Amino acid sequence: MPTGFGIIDYIVVIASLVLASYLLTTRPQRLLLFLPTLVTIDFFIPFLSQLTPGRLVPLLIAAWWGFTWRLPMKRWLLTGVGIVIIATLFGMLMGDSGARPGIRAVSYLNLLILLGFSWQFATGKTGNRFLFQGFALAGVVHGFYSVYQILANRLGLPYRGIVYSADETGGGMIFGEAFRVNGLADEPKRLGLILLAGAIALVYLALCERGFMKRYLWHGVAVMIFLISFLTYSASYLVAVVIWVPVAMLLSSQSWKYVIGLSLVAGALMVFMGDTVRLYMENQQLLMERREMEMDQGLDAQKVYRQEFFAGEYLRESPMTVLTGVGMGRYYEVLNLNYGAGAGIDLWGGLLPLNSQPLEVIFDTGLPGFLLVYVGGIVLIWKVRRKGRAGYLLAALIAFELIQSLFVQSLPLLMIAMGGGAAMVWAHCDAKAGSGRLKMPGKRQAAGRRGHPTEPAGEVPVAMTGQS
């Protein structure tokens, strides 16, 4: 029996803030262990908007930066802040969106905070490991809860369903006995990107293990998490995986090992679970046919659900929008004004967001924001892939999140991964820039270390440096 919003939401949100506050004031680097989970669990407090841990924890990090004066002054971050400010002023000057430009600006600043925090603390072997452990924990939390959802559905037990709002909850049943999992994410289509990131992180942790049994245990959990991701029945996730596999293979000559491993797993499933696999493929084919029909009809459909159709048509009619955007948070009004009810804003005044992150970034910030996220992401992938095994796996993770963002909203998880990649690529530059801090007088340096006794030795100057 699916359940929805309740007292548990308040408990989880408050507990998340307490945990984040404790770690920030004691061991800030260890927040990386929980950050991917906190930004992906769908528990919320319905105040003005849905106040989730993913929206509140970054603001807590910003407050901690201000209180401790440890703001990471990276050029990439400062450029992003400048783009957000300009786009927000543009949106406010248009005067037709109320406070929405400011509210949307906070969302983008939250993304930059996640990027900056990960960049700040995912340094060195300890930081790298915390980052991968954080993604692995998110995958395990969502993956094992997905298993519970399947069991609970069959046994008639309560489970958290797809929570659309405080008053609306959906189950996961499709086509009779087929069941879509969503873990603790808001929707199945956004669960896949979490589970695949978790599976990649588990592979890295397995490769770091020296013990034979532990290594194969982590590999087994990684395979299980990856297989669970297919139970989302998300067409966009499957398309993203199909695009991602050859991309990941091009990143390293060693990737063929993983492809062979997955091929063996697929073969074993066909042999030992042939009927289940065939039933799955039949159900997935029905969903794919529905998606294909919807894509073919586009704006000619009787009811258009996907705002991307309206957005694409608007860009064809007004190509200069690609350069300038329409102003922060204004695309709802713009689409509604041009295409009527059901475009941008529904009949009850609710906002209808774009799932495609590139389109949303273009409409909100224009070409500068798009280049910063996507071209910057590609450059980062190209650089980080050369940083050994950890670099390759992180590059593969970032590549998938970029691809998946074409279809669903995935920027929070992407920003954490990109921050880790930036730390890995430019750590030597940060260390060099921070070397001047090591030459401070002994008393001052010692006092600094006493102020942050739990930071890994040698990493505090890097985290505190304000240069990139």
JSON list of C-alpha atoms in Angstrom, two decimals, residues 35-41 52-55 58 107-108 110-116 118 131 135 190 193-194 357 360 373 397 401 405 408-420:
[
{"chain": "A", "resi": 35, "resn": "LEU", "atom": "CA", "xyz": [25.61, 14.78, 0.49]},
{"chain": "A", "resi": 36, "resn": "PRO", "atom": "CA", "xyz": [24.51, 12.66, -2.54]},
{"chain": "A", "resi": 37, "resn": "THR", "atom": "CA", "xyz": [21.87, 10.98, -0.38]},
{"chain": "A", "resi": 38, "resn": "LEU", "atom": "CA", "xyz": [20.64, 14.23, 1.14]},
{"chain": "A", "resi": 39, "resn": "VAL", "atom": "CA", "xyz": [20.13, 15.92, -2.23]},
{"chain": "A", "resi": 40, "resn": "THR", "atom": "CA", "xyz": [18.21, 12.97, -3.72]},
{"chain": "A", "resi": 41, "resn": "ILE", "atom": "CA", "xyz": [15.79, 11.80, -1.00]},
{"chain": "A", "resi": 52, "resn": "THR", "atom": "CA", "xyz": [13.66, 19.34, 0.91]},
{"chain": "A", "resi": 53, "resn": "PRO", "atom": "CA", "xyz": [17.09, 18.47, 2.33]},
{"chain": "A", "resi": 54, "resn": "GLY", "atom": "CA", "xyz": [18.43, 19.05, -1.17]},
{"chain": "A", "resi": 55, "resn": "ARG", "atom": "CA", "xyz": [17.27, 22.68, -1.01]},
{"chain": "A", "resi": 58, "resn": "PRO", "atom": "CA", "xyz": [23.25, 23.83, 0.50]},
{"chain": "A", "resi": 107, "resn": "SER", "atom": "CA", "xyz": [18.10, 27.08, -6.88]},
{"chain": "A", "resi": 108, "resn": "TYR", "atom": "CA", "xyz": [21.05, 27.87, -9.15]},
{"chain": "A", "resi": 110, "resn": "ASN", "atom": "CA", "xyz": [22.40, 25.96, -4.42]},
{"chain": "A", "resi": 111, "resn": "LEU", "atom": "CA", "xyz": [23.90, 24.09, -7.37]},
{"chain": "A", "resi": 112, "resn": "LEU", "atom": "CA", "xyz": [27.01, 26.27, -7.26]},
{"chain": "A", "resi": 113, "resn": "ILE", "atom": "CA", "xyz": [27.26, 25.66, -3.51]},
{"chain": "A", "resi": 114, "resn": "LEU", "atom": "CA", "xyz": [27.21, 21.90, -4.06]},
{"chain": "A", "resi": 115, "resn": "LEU", "atom": "CA", "xyz": [29.87, 22.26, -6.75]},
{"chain": "A", "resi": 116, "resn": "GLY", "atom": "CA", "xyz": [32.02, 24.47, -4.53]},
{"chain": "A", "resi": 118, "resn": "SER", "atom": "CA", "xyz": [32.66, 19.14, -3.34]},
{"chain": "A", "resi": 131, "resn": "LEU", "atom": "CA", "xyz": [33.16, 11.27, -2.52]},
{"chain": "A", "resi": 135, "resn": "PHE", "atom": "CA", "xyz": [27.65, 8.13, -4.14]},
{"chain": "A", "resi": 190, "resn": "ARG", "atom": "CA", "xyz": [15.09, 10.21, -11.53]},
{"chain": "A", "resi": 193, "resn": "LEU", "atom": "CA", "xyz": [20.65, 8.33, -12.46]},
{"chain": "A", "resi": 194, "resn": "ILE", "atom": "CA", "xyz": [21.20, 7.82, -8.71]},
{"chain": "A", "resi": 357, "resn": "GLN", "atom": "CA", "xyz": [18.15, 20.49, -18.08]},
{"chain": "A", "resi": 360, "resn": "GLU", "atom": "CA", "xyz": [16.00, 24.91, -18.79]},
{"chain": "A", "resi": 373, "resn": "VAL", "atom": "CA", "xyz": [27.73, 23.58, -17.36]},
{"chain": "A", "resi": 397, "resn": "LEU", "atom": "CA", "xyz": [29.91, 9.06, -13.76]},
{"chain": "A", "resi": 401, "resn": "GLU", "atom": "CA", "xyz": [24.83, 12.51, -15.47]},
{"chain": "A", "resi": 405, "resn": "SER", "atom": "CA", "xyz": [20.26, 15.56, -17.90]},
{"chain": "A", "resi": 408, "resn": "VAL", "atom": "CA", "xyz": [15.46, 14.56, -16.60]},
{"chain": "A", "resi": 409, "resn": "GLN", "atom": "CA", "xyz": [16.56, 16.99, -13.90]},
{"chain": "A", "resi": 410, "resn": "SER", "atom": "CA", "xyz": [19.90, 15.76, -12.59]},
{"chain": "A", "resi": 411, "resn": "LEU", "atom": "CA", "xyz": [21.98, 18.86, -11.87]},
{"chain": "A", "resi": 412, "resn": "PRO", "atom": "CA", "xyz": [22.39, 18.48, -8.06]},
{"chain": "A", "resi": 413, "resn": "LEU", "atom": "CA", "xyz": [24.08, 15.09, -8.37]},
{"chain": "A", "resi": 414, "resn": "LEU", "atom": "CA", "xyz": [26.01, 16.31, -11.42]},
{"chain": "A", "resi": 415, "resn": "MET", "atom": "CA", "xyz": [27.36, 19.33, -9.53]},
{"chain": "A", "resi": 416, "resn": "ILE", "atom": "CA", "xyz": [28.68, 17.16, -6.69]},
{"chain": "A", "resi": 417, "resn": "ALA", "atom": "CA", "xyz": [30.42, 14.89, -9.22]},
{"chain": "A", "resi": 418, "resn": "MET", "atom": "CA", "xyz": [31.84, 17.81, -11.20]},
{"chain": "A", "resi": 419, "resn": "GLY", "atom": "CA", "xyz": [33.13, 19.41, -8.01]},
{"chain": "A", "resi": 420, "resn": "GLY", "atom": "CA", "xyz": [34.94, 16.19, -7.19]}
]
